[in-house]
């Protein structure tokens, strides 16, 4: 709580005016970052985007929020049962929705049809857990590791039509990034 108060530039006492303890603060934070993301996901699902485009846009939104990649935040959550339970529930719901999108993408012919997407989701989740415990994070940022695994995974399960969507998305993203940095 001392670190949080210092980083928020408020007194520890002020924090306790709003949160009874650290666990209630962590629960509130999880809700604060997950609810808008869930609304965004739902709004995308109601559009004419393909499942692949939705997944690409979700990833882009996730990378915008550094909290998703904050190791200290997730280490703190592991110490508090209610916060951990909520995080695992949020993660479970997210994985369920992603698997639904993968299966939808199979029907849309942007993802290959001969893949067990339930198994893929388990493998992808385990891969992230393994990477979290390695020293890879001392050499690369969370975002760089995430995006590398993410794009390799997506390209690997995509059909040619899906790869074209990915390539177009990445090209557009690079163009946007270069324009933001002033490179034309």
Short mmCIF file of N, CA, C and O in Angstrom, two decimals, residues 17-111:
data_model
loop_
_atom_site.label_atom_id
_atom_site.label_comp_id
_atom_site.label_asym_id
_atom_site.label_seq_id
_atom_site.Cartn_x
_atom_site.Cartn_y
_atom_site.Cartn_z
N UNK A 17 -9.16 5.36 2.90
CA UNK A 17 -10.49 5.98 2.88
C UNK A 17 -11.34 5.34 1.78
O UNK A 17 -12.57 5.32 1.89
N UNK A 18 -10.70 4.87 0.73
CA UNK A 18 -11.41 4.29 -0.41
C UNK A 18 -11.41 2.77 -0.44
O UNK A 18 -12.32 2.15 -0.97
N UNK A 19 -10.36 2.18 0.12
CA UNK A 19 -10.22 0.72 0.09
C UNK A 19 -9.88 0.21 1.49
O UNK A 19 -8.96 0.71 2.13
N UNK A 20 -10.63 -0.79 1.95
CA UNK A 20 -10.41 -1.30 3.31
C UNK A 20 -9.07 -2.01 3.44
O UNK A 20 -8.48 -2.01 4.51
N UNK A 21 -8.61 -2.61 2.36
CA UNK A 21 -7.32 -3.30 2.38
C UNK A 21 -6.80 -3.45 0.96
O UNK A 21 -7.46 -3.06 0.00
N UNK A 22 -5.62 -4.01 0.83
CA UNK A 22 -4.99 -4.14 -0.48
C UNK A 22 -5.79 -5.07 -1.40
O UNK A 22 -5.90 -4.82 -2.60
N UNK A 23 -6.37 -6.10 -0.82
CA UNK A 23 -7.14 -7.03 -1.66
C UNK A 23 -8.33 -6.33 -2.32
O UNK A 23 -8.59 -6.53 -3.51
N UNK A 24 -9.04 -5.48 -1.58
CA UNK A 24 -10.17 -4.77 -2.18
C UNK A 24 -9.69 -3.81 -3.27
O UNK A 24 -10.37 -3.63 -4.29
N UNK A 25 -8.51 -3.25 -3.10
CA UNK A 25 -7.92 -2.39 -4.13
C UNK A 25 -7.61 -3.21 -5.39
O UNK A 25 -7.94 -2.80 -6.51
N UNK A 26 -7.03 -4.38 -5.22
CA UNK A 26 -6.69 -5.24 -6.36
C UNK A 26 -7.94 -5.72 -7.08
O UNK A 26 -7.98 -5.75 -8.32
N UNK A 27 -8.97 -6.08 -6.33
CA UNK A 27 -10.23 -6.52 -6.93
C UNK A 27 -10.81 -5.37 -7.76
O UNK A 27 -11.24 -5.57 -8.91
N UNK A 28 -10.82 -4.18 -7.20
CA UNK A 28 -11.33 -3.00 -7.91
C UNK A 28 -10.52 -2.75 -9.19
O UNK A 28 -11.09 -2.45 -10.25
N UNK A 29 -9.21 -2.88 -9.10
CA UNK A 29 -8.34 -2.68 -10.27
C UNK A 29 -8.66 -3.71 -11.36
O UNK A 29 -8.74 -3.35 -12.54
N UNK A 30 -8.83 -4.96 -10.97
CA UNK A 30 -9.16 -6.00 -11.95
C UNK A 30 -10.47 -5.68 -12.66
O UNK A 30 -10.58 -5.81 -13.88
N UNK A 31 -11.45 -5.24 -11.89
CA UNK A 31 -12.74 -4.89 -12.49
C UNK A 31 -12.59 -3.66 -13.39
O UNK A 31 -13.17 -3.60 -14.48
N UNK A 32 -11.77 -2.73 -12.94
CA UNK A 32 -11.56 -1.49 -13.69
C UNK A 32 -10.92 -1.76 -15.06
O UNK A 32 -11.25 -1.09 -16.04
N UNK A 33 -10.01 -2.71 -15.14
CA UNK A 33 -9.36 -2.98 -16.42
C UNK A 33 -10.11 -4.02 -17.25
O UNK A 33 -10.04 -4.00 -18.47
N UNK A 34 -10.87 -4.91 -16.61
CA UNK A 34 -11.51 -5.97 -17.38
C UNK A 34 -12.89 -5.57 -17.94
O UNK A 34 -13.25 -6.00 -19.03
N UNK A 35 -13.65 -4.78 -17.21
CA UNK A 35 -14.99 -4.42 -17.67
C UNK A 35 -15.00 -3.64 -18.99
O UNK A 35 -15.73 -4.00 -19.91
N UNK A 36 -14.19 -2.59 -19.12
CA UNK A 36 -14.18 -1.89 -20.42
C UNK A 36 -13.69 -2.80 -21.56
O UNK A 36 -14.19 -2.73 -22.68
N UNK A 37 -12.75 -3.66 -21.26
CA UNK A 37 -12.24 -4.59 -22.26
C UNK A 37 -13.35 -5.56 -22.69
O UNK A 37 -13.50 -5.83 -23.88
N UNK A 38 -14.13 -6.05 -21.74
CA UNK A 38 -15.25 -6.95 -22.05
C UNK A 38 -16.30 -6.24 -22.91
O UNK A 38 -16.83 -6.82 -23.85
N UNK A 39 -16.58 -4.98 -22.57
CA UNK A 39 -17.54 -4.21 -23.37
C UNK A 39 -17.01 -4.01 -24.80
O UNK A 39 -17.76 -4.13 -25.77
N UNK A 40 -15.72 -3.73 -24.90
CA UNK A 40 -15.10 -3.55 -26.21
C UNK A 40 -15.19 -4.85 -27.02
O UNK A 40 -15.55 -4.82 -28.20
N UNK A 41 -14.91 -5.96 -26.38
CA UNK A 41 -14.97 -7.26 -27.05
C UNK A 41 -16.40 -7.52 -27.54
O UNK A 41 -16.60 -7.93 -28.68
N UNK A 42 -17.36 -7.26 -26.70
CA UNK A 42 -18.76 -7.47 -27.08
C UNK A 42 -19.15 -6.58 -28.25
O UNK A 42 -19.83 -7.02 -29.19
N UNK A 43 -18.71 -5.33 -28.23
CA UNK A 43 -19.03 -4.42 -29.34
C UNK A 43 -18.40 -4.89 -30.64
O UNK A 43 -19.01 -4.76 -31.71
N UNK A 44 -17.21 -5.46 -30.58
CA UNK A 44 -16.57 -5.98 -31.79
C UNK A 44 -17.32 -7.19 -32.34
O UNK A 44 -17.45 -7.36 -33.55
N UNK A 45 -17.81 -8.03 -31.43
CA UNK A 45 -18.54 -9.22 -31.85
C UNK A 45 -19.84 -8.88 -32.56
O UNK A 45 -20.37 -9.69 -33.31
N UNK A 46 -20.34 -7.68 -32.35
CA UNK A 46 -21.59 -7.25 -32.97
C UNK A 46 -21.37 -6.55 -34.31
O UNK A 46 -22.30 -6.04 -34.91
N UNK A 47 -20.12 -6.53 -34.78
CA UNK A 47 -19.80 -5.90 -36.06
C UNK A 47 -19.70 -6.96 -37.15
O UNK A 47 -19.89 -8.15 -36.90
N UNK A 48 -19.35 -6.52 -38.35
CA UNK A 48 -19.18 -7.46 -39.46
C UNK A 48 -17.74 -7.94 -39.59
O UNK A 48 -17.40 -8.59 -40.58
N UNK A 49 -16.90 -7.61 -38.63
CA UNK A 49 -15.51 -8.09 -38.66
C UNK A 49 -15.47 -9.61 -38.62
O UNK A 49 -16.31 -10.25 -37.99
N UNK A 50 -14.43 -10.17 -39.25
CA UNK A 50 -14.21 -11.61 -39.11
C UNK A 50 -13.69 -11.88 -37.70
O UNK A 50 -13.22 -10.95 -37.01
N UNK A 51 -13.72 -13.13 -37.31
CA UNK A 51 -13.19 -13.51 -35.99
C UNK A 51 -11.72 -13.14 -35.89
O UNK A 51 -11.26 -12.68 -34.83
N UNK A 52 -10.98 -13.31 -36.96
CA UNK A 52 -9.55 -12.97 -36.96
C UNK A 52 -9.35 -11.47 -36.75
O UNK A 52 -8.50 -11.07 -35.95
N UNK A 53 -10.13 -10.65 -37.42
CA UNK A 53 -10.01 -9.20 -37.24
C UNK A 53 -10.34 -8.81 -35.80
O UNK A 53 -9.68 -7.94 -35.22
N UNK A 54 -11.34 -9.46 -35.23
CA UNK A 54 -11.70 -9.18 -33.83
C UNK A 54 -10.54 -9.53 -32.91
O UNK A 54 -10.17 -8.75 -32.03
N UNK A 55 -9.93 -10.67 -33.13
CA UNK A 55 -8.79 -11.08 -32.30
C UNK A 55 -7.63 -10.10 -32.46
O UNK A 55 -7.00 -9.72 -31.47
N UNK A 56 -7.37 -9.66 -33.67
CA UNK A 56 -6.29 -8.68 -33.89
C UNK A 56 -6.59 -7.36 -33.18
O UNK A 56 -5.70 -6.77 -32.55
N UNK A 57 -7.83 -6.90 -33.26
CA UNK A 57 -8.21 -5.65 -32.60
C UNK A 57 -8.18 -5.79 -31.07
O UNK A 57 -7.78 -4.86 -30.37
N UNK A 58 -8.58 -6.95 -30.57
CA UNK A 58 -8.51 -7.19 -29.12
C UNK A 58 -7.07 -7.15 -28.65
O UNK A 58 -6.76 -6.57 -27.59
N UNK A 59 -6.18 -7.78 -29.40
CA UNK A 59 -4.77 -7.77 -29.04
C UNK A 59 -4.23 -6.34 -29.02
O UNK A 59 -3.51 -5.95 -28.09
N UNK A 60 -4.59 -5.56 -30.02
CA UNK A 60 -4.13 -4.17 -30.09
C UNK A 60 -4.59 -3.39 -28.87
O UNK A 60 -3.84 -2.65 -28.27
N UNK A 61 -5.86 -3.60 -28.47
CA UNK A 61 -6.41 -2.92 -27.29
C UNK A 61 -5.70 -3.37 -26.02
O UNK A 61 -5.40 -2.57 -25.14
N UNK A 62 -5.41 -4.67 -25.95
CA UNK A 62 -4.75 -5.21 -24.77
C UNK A 62 -3.34 -4.64 -24.60
O UNK A 62 -2.93 -4.30 -23.49
N UNK A 63 -2.64 -4.50 -25.70
CA UNK A 63 -1.27 -3.98 -25.65
C UNK A 63 -1.26 -2.50 -25.25
O UNK A 63 -0.30 -2.03 -24.66
N UNK A 64 -2.36 -1.79 -25.53
CA UNK A 64 -2.47 -0.38 -25.12
C UNK A 64 -2.48 -0.23 -23.61
O UNK A 64 -2.11 0.82 -23.09
N UNK A 65 -2.96 -1.25 -22.90
CA UNK A 65 -3.07 -1.20 -21.43
C UNK A 65 -1.87 -1.88 -20.79
O UNK A 65 -1.83 -3.10 -20.70
N UNK A 66 -0.91 -1.13 -20.33
CA UNK A 66 0.29 -1.76 -19.75
C UNK A 66 0.00 -2.62 -18.52
O UNK A 66 0.79 -3.49 -18.18
N UNK A 67 -1.15 -2.42 -17.88
CA UNK A 67 -1.49 -3.22 -16.70
C UNK A 67 -1.52 -4.70 -17.03
O UNK A 67 -1.17 -5.54 -16.21
N UNK A 68 -1.94 -5.03 -18.28
CA UNK A 68 -2.02 -6.44 -18.68
C UNK A 68 -0.65 -7.11 -18.65
O UNK A 68 -0.55 -8.32 -18.59
N UNK A 69 0.42 -6.29 -18.69
CA UNK A 69 1.76 -6.85 -18.74
C UNK A 69 2.59 -6.49 -17.50
O UNK A 69 3.79 -6.64 -17.50
N UNK A 70 1.94 -6.02 -16.45
CA UNK A 70 2.65 -5.60 -15.24
C UNK A 70 2.85 -6.79 -14.31
O UNK A 70 1.92 -7.26 -13.66
N UNK A 71 4.08 -7.25 -14.26
CA UNK A 71 4.41 -8.43 -13.46
C UNK A 71 4.07 -8.24 -11.98
O UNK A 71 3.52 -9.13 -11.35
N UNK A 72 4.40 -7.07 -11.43
CA UNK A 72 4.18 -6.83 -10.00
C UNK A 72 2.70 -6.90 -9.65
O UNK A 72 2.32 -7.42 -8.60
N UNK A 73 1.86 -6.38 -10.54
CA UNK A 73 0.42 -6.40 -10.32
C UNK A 73 -0.07 -7.84 -10.18
O UNK A 73 -0.78 -8.20 -9.25
N UNK A 74 0.35 -8.71 -11.10
CA UNK A 74 -0.11 -10.10 -11.07
C UNK A 74 0.54 -10.90 -9.95
O UNK A 74 -0.06 -11.83 -9.42
N UNK A 75 1.74 -10.54 -9.55
CA UNK A 75 2.37 -11.19 -8.41
C UNK A 75 1.61 -10.85 -7.13
O UNK A 75 1.39 -11.71 -6.28
N UNK A 76 1.18 -9.59 -7.00
CA UNK A 76 0.38 -9.18 -5.84
C UNK A 76 -0.94 -9.94 -5.80
O UNK A 76 -1.37 -10.40 -4.74
N UNK A 77 -1.58 -10.08 -6.93
CA UNK A 77 -2.88 -10.75 -6.99
C UNK A 77 -2.79 -12.18 -6.48
O UNK A 77 -3.69 -12.66 -5.79
N UNK A 78 -1.69 -12.85 -6.76
CA UNK A 78 -1.52 -14.25 -6.35
C UNK A 78 -1.56 -14.42 -4.83
O UNK A 78 -1.82 -15.50 -4.33
N UNK A 79 -1.31 -13.34 -4.09
CA UNK A 79 -1.29 -13.41 -2.62
C UNK A 79 -2.64 -13.17 -1.97
O UNK A 79 -2.77 -13.27 -0.75
N UNK A 80 -3.64 -12.84 -2.77
CA UNK A 80 -4.95 -12.49 -2.22
C UNK A 80 -6.03 -13.36 -2.87
O UNK A 80 -6.30 -13.22 -4.07
N UNK A 81 -6.66 -14.24 -2.08
CA UNK A 81 -7.60 -15.23 -2.62
C UNK A 81 -8.75 -14.66 -3.45
O UNK A 81 -9.06 -15.18 -4.52
N UNK A 82 -9.40 -13.60 -2.98
CA UNK A 82 -10.53 -13.04 -3.73
C UNK A 82 -10.07 -12.42 -5.04
O UNK A 82 -10.72 -12.58 -6.07
N UNK A 83 -8.96 -11.73 -5.01
CA UNK A 83 -8.41 -11.12 -6.22
C UNK A 83 -7.96 -12.22 -7.20
O UNK A 83 -8.23 -12.13 -8.40
N UNK A 84 -7.32 -13.24 -6.68
CA UNK A 84 -6.87 -14.35 -7.54
C UNK A 84 -8.06 -15.07 -8.16
O UNK A 84 -8.06 -15.37 -9.36
N UNK A 85 -9.09 -15.32 -7.37
CA UNK A 85 -10.30 -15.98 -7.88
C UNK A 85 -10.92 -15.15 -9.01
O UNK A 85 -11.29 -15.68 -10.05
N UNK A 86 -11.01 -13.84 -8.80
CA UNK A 86 -11.58 -12.96 -9.82
C UNK A 86 -10.71 -12.97 -11.09
O UNK A 86 -11.23 -13.07 -12.20
N UNK A 87 -9.39 -12.89 -10.91
CA UNK A 87 -8.50 -12.90 -12.07
C UNK A 87 -8.65 -14.20 -12.86
O UNK A 87 -8.72 -14.19 -14.09
N UNK A 88 -8.70 -15.32 -12.16
CA UNK A 88 -8.84 -16.61 -12.84
C UNK A 88 -10.19 -16.71 -13.55
O UNK A 88 -10.28 -17.27 -14.65
N UNK A 89 -11.23 -16.15 -12.94
CA UNK A 89 -12.55 -16.14 -13.57
C UNK A 89 -12.53 -15.29 -14.84
O UNK A 89 -13.06 -15.69 -15.88
N UNK A 90 -11.92 -14.12 -14.77
CA UNK A 90 -11.81 -13.23 -15.93
C UNK A 90 -11.03 -13.93 -17.04
O UNK A 90 -11.43 -13.92 -18.21
N UNK A 91 -9.93 -14.57 -16.67
CA UNK A 91 -9.09 -15.28 -17.64
C UNK A 91 -9.87 -16.43 -18.28
O UNK A 91 -9.81 -16.64 -19.49
N UNK A 92 -10.62 -17.17 -17.47
CA UNK A 92 -11.41 -18.30 -17.97
C UNK A 92 -12.46 -17.81 -18.97
O UNK A 92 -12.64 -18.41 -20.04
N UNK A 93 -13.16 -16.73 -18.65
CA UNK A 93 -14.17 -16.17 -19.55
C UNK A 93 -13.52 -15.70 -20.86
O UNK A 93 -14.07 -15.90 -21.94
N UNK A 94 -12.36 -15.07 -20.73
CA UNK A 94 -11.66 -14.57 -21.91
C UNK A 94 -11.23 -15.72 -22.83
O UNK A 94 -11.46 -15.68 -24.04
N UNK A 95 -10.67 -16.76 -22.25
CA UNK A 95 -10.24 -17.92 -23.04
C UNK A 95 -11.45 -18.57 -23.72
O UNK A 95 -11.38 -18.94 -24.89
N UNK A 96 -12.56 -18.67 -23.00
CA UNK A 96 -13.78 -19.24 -23.58
C UNK A 96 -14.21 -18.43 -24.81
O UNK A 96 -14.54 -18.99 -25.85
N UNK A 97 -14.19 -17.10 -24.69
CA UNK A 97 -14.59 -16.25 -25.81
C UNK A 97 -13.62 -16.35 -26.98
O UNK A 97 -14.02 -16.33 -28.14
N UNK A 98 -12.34 -16.46 -26.68
CA UNK A 98 -11.33 -16.60 -27.74
C UNK A 98 -11.52 -17.92 -28.48
O UNK A 98 -11.47 -17.97 -29.71
N UNK A 99 -11.76 -18.99 -27.74
CA UNK A 99 -12.00 -20.30 -28.39
C UNK A 99 -13.23 -20.20 -29.29
O UNK A 99 -13.23 -20.73 -30.41
N UNK A 100 -14.27 -19.52 -28.82
CA UNK A 100 -15.47 -19.32 -29.65
C UNK A 100 -15.11 -18.56 -30.93
O UNK A 100 -15.58 -18.91 -32.02
N UNK A 101 -14.27 -17.55 -30.80
CA UNK A 101 -13.84 -16.79 -31.98
C UNK A 101 -13.00 -17.66 -32.91
O UNK A 101 -13.14 -17.57 -34.14
N UNK A 102 -12.14 -18.50 -32.35
CA UNK A 102 -11.32 -19.39 -33.18
C UNK A 102 -12.21 -20.34 -33.98
O UNK A 102 -12.00 -20.54 -35.18
N UNK A 103 -13.22 -20.88 -33.32
CA UNK A 103 -14.14 -21.79 -34.00
C UNK A 103 -14.98 -21.05 -35.04
O UNK A 103 -15.25 -21.58 -36.11
N UNK A 104 -15.36 -19.83 -34.72
CA UNK A 104 -16.08 -19.00 -35.69
C UNK A 104 -15.19 -18.71 -36.90
O UNK A 104 -15.63 -18.78 -38.05
N UNK A 105 -13.92 -18.42 -36.64
CA UNK A 105 -12.96 -18.16 -37.71
C UNK A 105 -12.75 -19.36 -38.61
O UNK A 105 -12.49 -19.22 -39.81
N UNK A 106 -12.88 -20.53 -38.02
CA UNK A 106 -12.80 -21.77 -38.81
C UNK A 106 -13.95 -21.81 -39.82
O UNK A 106 -13.76 -22.11 -41.00
N UNK A 107 -15.15 -21.45 -39.37
CA UNK A 107 -16.33 -21.42 -40.26
C UNK A 107 -16.20 -20.33 -41.31
O UNK A 107 -16.71 -20.46 -42.42
N UNK A 108 -15.53 -19.24 -40.95
CA UNK A 108 -15.33 -18.13 -41.89
C UNK A 108 -14.16 -18.38 -42.85
O UNK A 108 -13.87 -17.55 -43.69
N UNK A 109 -13.48 -19.51 -42.66
CA UNK A 109 -12.35 -19.91 -43.50
C UNK A 109 -11.13 -19.00 -43.36
O UNK A 109 -10.31 -18.90 -44.27
N UNK A 110 -10.98 -18.35 -42.20
CA UNK A 110 -9.75 -17.59 -41.93
C UNK A 110 -8.80 -18.39 -41.04
O UNK A 110 -7.62 -18.09 -40.96
N UNK A 111 -9.35 -19.41 -40.37
CA UNK A 111 -8.54 -20.33 -39.58
C UNK A 111 -8.70 -21.74 -40.14
O UNK A 111 -9.77 -22.09 -40.66
#
